[in-house]
Coordinates of C-alpha atoms in Angstrom, one line a residue:
M185 CA -32.7 10.8 -26.4
K186 CA -32.0 13.4 -23.7
R187 CA -33.0 10.9 -20.9
N188 CA -30.7 8.2 -22.4
L189 CA -27.8 10.6 -22.5
I190 CA -28.4 11.6 -18.9
A191 CA -28.7 8.0 -17.9
I192 CA -25.4 7.1 -19.7
I193 CA -23.5 10.0 -18.1
S194 CA -24.9 9.1 -14.7
L195 CA -23.8 5.5 -15.1
I196 CA -20.3 6.5 -16.2
M197 CA -20.0 8.9 -13.2
Y198 CA -21.1 6.2 -10.7
S199 CA -18.8 3.6 -12.4
N200 CA -15.8 5.9 -11.9
V201 CA -16.7 6.6 -8.3
F202 CA -17.0 2.8 -7.7
A203 CA -13.8 2.0 -9.5
D204 CA -11.9 4.7 -7.4
S205 CA -13.2 3.0 -4.2
L206 CA -11.5 -0.2 -5.3
E207 CA -8.1 1.4 -5.3
P208 CA -6.0 0.0 -2.4
N209 CA -5.4 2.4 0.4
Y210 CA -1.9 2.0 1.7
D211 CA -1.8 5.1 3.8
E212 CA -3.6 4.0 6.9
I213 CA -3.5 3.5 10.7
F214 CA -4.3 0.1 12.1
Y215 CA -3.7 -1.9 15.3
T216 CA -1.9 -5.2 16.0
R217 CA -3.4 -7.5 18.6
D218 CA -2.2 -10.4 20.6
E219 CA -3.9 -13.8 20.7
K220 CA -6.4 -12.6 23.3
G221 CA -7.4 -9.6 21.1
V222 CA -5.7 -7.0 23.2
V223 CA -4.1 -4.1 21.3
V224 CA -0.3 -4.4 21.3
A225 CA 0.7 -1.6 18.9
K226 CA -0.7 1.2 16.8
V227 CA 0.7 1.0 13.3
N228 CA 1.0 4.1 11.1
Q229 CA 1.6 2.9 7.5
T230 CA 2.5 5.1 4.6
I231 CA 3.4 4.4 1.0
H232 CA 6.4 6.0 -0.8
F233 CA 8.0 5.9 -4.2
K234 CA 11.8 6.4 -4.5
D235 CA 14.1 5.5 -7.4
K236 CA 11.3 3.7 -9.2
I237 CA 10.6 1.5 -6.2
W238 CA 7.3 1.5 -4.2
Y239 CA 7.8 0.8 -0.5
L240 CA 5.8 0.9 2.7
K241 CA 7.0 2.5 5.9
Q242 CA 5.3 1.1 9.0
V243 CA 5.8 2.8 12.3
F244 CA 4.8 0.6 15.3
D245 CA 4.0 2.5 18.5
Y246 CA 3.7 -0.1 21.3
V247 CA 1.0 0.4 23.9
E248 CA 2.7 -1.0 27.0
S249 CA 6.0 0.8 26.5
D250 CA 7.6 3.9 25.0
K251 CA 9.2 1.8 22.3
E252 CA 8.7 2.5 18.7
S253 CA 10.0 0.5 15.8
V254 CA 10.0 1.0 12.0
V255 CA 9.6 -1.6 9.3
Y256 CA 10.1 -1.1 5.6
Q257 CA 8.7 -3.3 2.9
C258 CA 9.3 -3.0 -0.9
F259 CA 6.8 -4.1 -3.5
N260 CA 8.1 -7.0 -5.6
G261 CA 5.3 -8.0 -7.9
Y262 CA 5.4 -7.3 -11.7
P263 CA 4.3 -4.8 -12.9
Y264 CA 6.2 -3.0 -10.1
S265 CA 3.3 -0.9 -8.9
P266 CA 1.0 -1.8 -6.1
Y267 CA -1.7 0.2 -7.8
L268 CA -1.5 -2.0 -11.0
N269 CA -0.6 -5.3 -9.5
K270 CA -2.8 -6.0 -6.5
N271 CA -1.2 -9.2 -5.4
K272 CA 0.1 -7.6 -2.2
S273 CA 3.6 -9.0 -2.7
W274 CA 5.9 -7.2 -0.3
T275 CA 9.4 -7.9 0.9
V276 CA 10.8 -6.8 4.2
T277 CA 13.8 -4.5 3.8
D278 CA 15.7 -1.8 5.6
S279 CA 15.6 2.0 5.5
K280 CA 18.1 2.0 2.6
L281 CA 15.9 -0.4 0.6
S282 CA 18.8 -2.8 0.3
G283 CA 16.4 -5.7 0.2
C284 CA 15.0 -4.4 -3.0
E285 CA 18.0 -5.3 -5.2
R286 CA 16.2 -7.9 -7.3
I287 CA 13.6 -5.3 -8.1
R288 CA 16.2 -2.7 -9.0
Q289 CA 17.8 -5.2 -11.4
E290 CA 14.5 -6.0 -13.1
L291 CA 13.8 -2.3 -13.5
T292 CA 17.2 -1.6 -15.1
K293 CA 16.6 -4.4 -17.7
K294 CA 13.9 -2.4 -19.3

């Protein structure tokens, strides 16, 4: 009985660890490359939650110049959480999240 209990507890613990590893990681650094595979930009991506809207902020730091650009994308899949709905449905918007109006309208219906 004691062994069975230990085995069950171990199984639950390992299942929880495995399930946590399936969570999407939106805070990350990655690189964009051209068609020859040469790195063009380093991208620092972070996820944010503001006014019930999830959005990504991507800062592109270009290798060959001192230029930097920022791209914003709001999550537009229902349910409106990228941690619940893993369809990766993002819409490009601006820093004021004005491209997220449809999402705002859907959220106010509830």
